[in-house]
Amino acid sequence: MDLALLDQTLTDLGQPAFRARQVWGWTARGAADYEAMTNLPVALRSELASRVPLSTLTLQDEAHASDGTVKALFATADGRPVEAVLMRYRDGRRSLCLSSQSGCPLTCSFCATGSMKFGRNLSASEILDQALHFRRMTDVDHCVFMGMGEPMMNLDAVLAACARLPDLGITHRRTAISTVGWIPGIERLTEEPMPIRLALSLHAPEDALRSELMPVNDRYPLADVLAACHAHHERKRRRVFVEYVMLAGVNDRYEQAVELARILDPLVFKVNLIPYNPTGGPYDGSSRGAIAAFKDALEAHGVRATVRLKRGRDIDAACGQLAARAAPA
Ligand code: SAH
């Protein structure tokens, strides 16, 4: 819902200020339409229905995986593709993976979004509308900004969306922003009062390989990024989650695990190893055995590590695959 348009429309209609809060309250709890908003006058409901669309996004396609994962492809009003995913876990967690941009200006060599054309930053309403789409389906309680785009390059809109997520049932502590290591954004999140989790996409334990995988490393090299994460931890007292995509023969060797453990302070970082989802590029994912060995090596050197569960594989909803079929409309 375009919240600025809602405010303007209510003002134009001479409505009191509390109406916007009423409409948002219903919307955040998953109301399917204005008709459901029973504490609004009937005439106002139909007026709003014709003037303020329930979503800024149009659903183009939706895929349901056998494990309960749902991937939605939307189009913005100006025809940009946006994808978001709902993951349902066996422990009951309902987690959203949201996009912050249509496409991505960064060009990580293993990422599908990085190879598509960058569109633009999404507005806070366009970000919230991804979440609201799933909120109309189910309760939700976790959110990660690990869809399309670099959230730190659109941080105003991302934080404005985050500020409203608790109304949907997602607390700040259960919200994570994932970054390539965009230092100005990390620094801003450090100053931000909302206790949102920082996640860092690392993928390599040294600069040469990291720059090959993530050209942004030339601008914000490893040591500077890690220092920004230390400052973040110092202030927020919350561990930074490191994402490490496992690429066969590229970053999954024993010595690389040892080097990774050497550069990561276990009091500051926790590692999440991500099985790679091939996207048609030059890389293969590490085998399960290689991932397990890498995890063991990290833990033997004192760094806690988990292996990310794969969700939604049969619908190409897994990490980094969101752009796979999202051709610009
Ligand atoms: N730009 C941000 C957020 C989006 S990507 C960032 O890079 O952190 C979210 C995560 O998915 C990142 O860690 C990214 O490296 C990872 N990813 C990208 N492509 C992938 C793929 N094909 N398989 C597994 N993970 C992938």
Coordinates of N, CA, C and O in Angstrom, one line a residue, residues 87-150:
M87 N 9.4 -18.7 3.6 CA 10.0 -20.0 3.9 C 9.3 -20.5 5.2 O 9.3 -19.8 6.2
R88 N 8.8 -21.7 5.2 CA 8.2 -22.3 6.4 C 9.1 -23.4 6.9 O 9.4 -24.3 6.1
Y89 N 9.5 -23.3 8.1 CA 10.4 -24.3 8.7 C 9.6 -25.2 9.6 O 8.6 -24.9 10.1
R90 N 10.2 -26.4 9.8 CA 9.5 -27.4 10.6 C 9.3 -27.0 12.1 O 8.4 -27.4 12.7
D91 N 10.2 -26.1 12.6 CA 10.1 -25.7 13.9 C 9.0 -24.6 14.1 O 8.8 -24.0 15.1
G92 N 8.3 -24.3 12.9 CA 7.2 -23.4 13.0 C 7.6 -22.0 12.5 O 6.7 -21.1 12.3
R93 N 8.9 -21.7 12.4 CA 9.3 -20.4 11.9 C 8.7 -20.1 10.5 O 8.7 -21.0 9.7
R94 N 8.3 -18.8 10.3 CA 7.8 -18.4 9.0 C 8.6 -17.2 8.7 O 8.5 -16.1 9.3
S95 N 9.5 -17.4 7.7 CA 10.5 -16.4 7.4 C 10.4 -15.8 6.0 O 10.1 -16.5 5.1
L96 N 10.5 -14.5 5.9 CA 10.3 -13.8 4.6 C 11.7 -13.4 4.1 O 12.6 -13.0 4.9
C97 N 11.9 -13.6 2.9 CA 13.2 -13.1 2.2 C 12.7 -12.0 1.2 O 12.0 -12.3 0.3
L98 N 13.1 -10.8 1.5 CA 12.6 -9.6 0.8 C 13.7 -9.0 -0.1 O 14.9 -9.0 0.2
S99 N 13.2 -8.4 -1.2 CA 14.1 -7.6 -2.1 C 14.1 -6.1 -1.7 O 13.1 -5.6 -1.4
S100 N 15.3 -5.5 -1.9 CA 15.4 -4.1 -1.6 C 15.5 -3.3 -2.9 O 15.3 -2.0 -2.9
Q101 N 15.9 -3.9 -4.0 CA 16.1 -3.3 -5.3 C 15.5 -4.2 -6.3 O 15.5 -5.4 -6.1
S102 N 15.1 -3.6 -7.5 CA 14.8 -4.5 -8.6 C 16.2 -4.6 -9.4 O 16.7 -3.6 -9.9
G103 N 16.7 -5.8 -9.5 CA 18.0 -6.0 -10.0 C 19.0 -5.6 -8.9 O 18.7 -5.3 -7.8
C104 N 20.3 -5.5 -9.3 CA 21.4 -5.1 -8.4 C 22.5 -4.4 -9.2 O 22.9 -4.9 -10.2
P105 N 23.0 -3.3 -8.7 CA 24.1 -2.6 -9.4 C 25.4 -3.3 -9.2 O 26.4 -3.0 -9.9
L106 N 25.5 -4.1 -8.2 CA 26.8 -4.8 -7.9 C 26.8 -6.1 -8.8 O 25.8 -6.5 -9.3
T107 N 28.0 -6.6 -9.0 CA 28.2 -7.7 -10.1 C 28.9 -8.9 -9.5 O 29.9 -9.3 -10.1
C108 N 28.4 -9.4 -8.4 CA 29.0 -10.6 -7.8 C 29.0 -11.7 -8.9 O 27.9 -11.9 -9.4
S109 N 30.1 -12.4 -9.1 CA 30.2 -13.2 -10.3 C 29.3 -14.5 -10.2 O 29.0 -15.1 -11.2
F110 N 28.9 -14.9 -9.0 CA 28.2 -16.1 -8.8 C 26.7 -15.9 -8.6 O 25.9 -16.9 -8.5
C111 N 26.3 -14.7 -8.7 CA 24.9 -14.3 -8.3 C 24.0 -14.0 -9.5 O 24.4 -13.2 -10.4
A112 N 22.8 -14.6 -9.6 CA 21.9 -14.4 -10.7 C 21.5 -13.0 -10.8 O 21.4 -12.4 -11.9
T113 N 21.2 -12.3 -9.7 CA 20.7 -11.0 -9.7 C 21.8 -10.0 -10.3 O 21.5 -9.1 -11.0
G114 N 23.1 -10.4 -9.9 CA 24.2 -9.5 -10.4 C 24.3 -9.5 -11.9 O 24.9 -8.6 -12.4
S115 N 23.8 -10.5 -12.5 CA 24.0 -10.6 -14.0 C 22.8 -10.0 -14.7 O 22.8 -9.8 -16.0
M116 N 21.7 -9.6 -14.0 CA 20.6 -9.0 -14.7 C 20.8 -7.5 -14.6 O 21.6 -7.0 -13.9
K117 N 20.0 -6.8 -15.4 CA 20.1 -5.3 -15.5 C 19.6 -4.7 -14.2 O 18.6 -5.1 -13.7
F118 N 20.3 -3.7 -13.7 CA 19.8 -3.0 -12.5 C 18.6 -2.1 -12.9 O 18.7 -1.4 -13.8
G119 N 17.6 -2.2 -12.1 CA 16.4 -1.4 -12.3 C 16.5 -0.1 -11.5 O 16.9 0.9 -12.0
R120 N 16.0 -0.3 -10.3 CA 16.0 0.9 -9.4 C 15.8 0.5 -7.9 O 15.5 -0.7 -7.7
N121 N 16.0 1.4 -7.0 CA 15.7 1.2 -5.6 C 14.2 1.0 -5.5 O 13.4 1.7 -6.2
L122 N 13.8 0.1 -4.6 CA 12.4 0.0 -4.3 C 12.0 1.0 -3.2 O 12.8 1.4 -2.3
S123 N 10.8 1.5 -3.2 CA 10.3 2.4 -2.1 C 10.0 1.5 -0.9 O 9.8 0.3 -0.9
A124 N 9.8 2.2 0.3 CA 9.5 1.5 1.5 C 8.1 0.7 1.3 O 8.0 -0.4 1.8
S125 N 7.2 1.4 0.6 CA 5.9 0.7 0.4 C 6.1 -0.5 -0.5 O 5.4 -1.5 -0.2
E126 N 6.9 -0.4 -1.5 CA 7.1 -1.6 -2.3 C 7.8 -2.8 -1.6 O 7.6 -3.9 -1.9
I127 N 8.6 -2.4 -0.6 CA 9.3 -3.4 0.2 C 8.2 -4.1 1.1 O 8.1 -5.3 1.2
L128 N 7.4 -3.2 1.8 CA 6.4 -3.7 2.7 C 5.4 -4.5 2.0 O 4.8 -5.5 2.5
D129 N 5.0 -4.1 0.8 CA 4.0 -4.9 0.0 C 4.4 -6.3 -0.3 O 3.6 -7.2 -0.4
Q130 N 5.7 -6.6 -0.4 CA 6.2 -8.0 -0.5 C 5.8 -8.7 0.7 O 5.3 -9.9 0.7
A131 N 6.1 -8.1 1.9 CA 5.8 -8.8 3.1 C 4.3 -9.0 3.4 O 3.8 -10.0 3.8
L132 N 3.5 -7.9 3.0 CA 2.1 -8.0 3.2 C 1.4 -9.1 2.4 O 0.4 -9.7 2.8
H133 N 2.0 -9.3 1.2 CA 1.5 -10.3 0.3 C 1.4 -11.7 1.1 O 0.4 -12.4 1.0
F134 N 2.5 -12.0 1.7 CA 2.6 -13.2 2.5 C 1.8 -13.2 3.8 O 1.3 -14.2 4.2
R135 N 1.8 -12.0 4.4 CA 1.0 -11.8 5.6 C -0.4 -12.1 5.4 O -1.1 -12.5 6.3
R136 N -0.9 -11.9 4.2 CA -2.3 -12.2 3.9 C -2.6 -13.7 3.8 O -3.7 -14.2 3.8
M137 N -1.4 -14.5 3.7 CA -1.5 -15.9 3.6 C -1.3 -16.6 4.9 O -1.9 -17.7 5.2
T138 N -0.5 -16.1 5.8 CA -0.1 -16.8 7.0 C 0.5 -15.8 8.0 O 0.8 -14.6 7.7
D139 N 0.6 -16.2 9.3 CA 1.4 -15.5 10.3 C 2.9 -15.5 9.8 O 3.3 -16.5 9.2
V140 N 3.6 -14.4 10.1 CA 5.0 -14.4 9.8 C 5.8 -13.9 11.0 O 5.3 -13.1 11.8
D141 N 7.1 -14.3 11.2 CA 7.8 -13.9 12.4 C 9.3 -13.6 12.2 O 9.9 -13.1 13.1
H142 N 9.8 -13.8 11.0 CA 11.2 -13.5 10.7 C 11.3 -12.8 9.3 O 10.5 -13.1 8.4
C143 N 12.3 -12.0 9.2 CA 12.5 -11.4 7.9 C 14.0 -11.2 7.6 O 14.8 -10.8 8.5
V144 N 14.4 -11.5 6.4 CA 15.8 -11.3 6.0 C 15.8 -10.5 4.7 O 15.0 -10.8 3.8
F145 N 16.7 -9.5 4.6 CA 16.8 -8.8 3.3 C 17.9 -9.5 2.5 O 19.1 -9.0 2.5
M146 N 17.5 -10.6 2.0 CA 18.5 -11.4 1.2 C 17.9 -11.8 -0.2 O 18.2 -12.7 -0.8
G147 N 16.9 -11.0 -0.6 CA 16.4 -11.1 -2.0 C 17.3 -10.4 -2.9 O 18.5 -10.3 -2.8
M148 N 16.6 -9.8 -3.9 CA 17.3 -9.0 -5.0 C 17.8 -7.7 -4.3 O 17.1 -7.0 -3.6
G149 N 19.1 -7.3 -4.8 CA 19.5 -6.0 -4.4 C 20.5 -5.9 -3.2 O 20.6 -6.9 -2.5
E150 N 21.1 -4.8 -3.1 CA 21.9 -4.5 -1.9 C 21.2 -3.5 -1.0 O 21.1 -2.3 -1.3

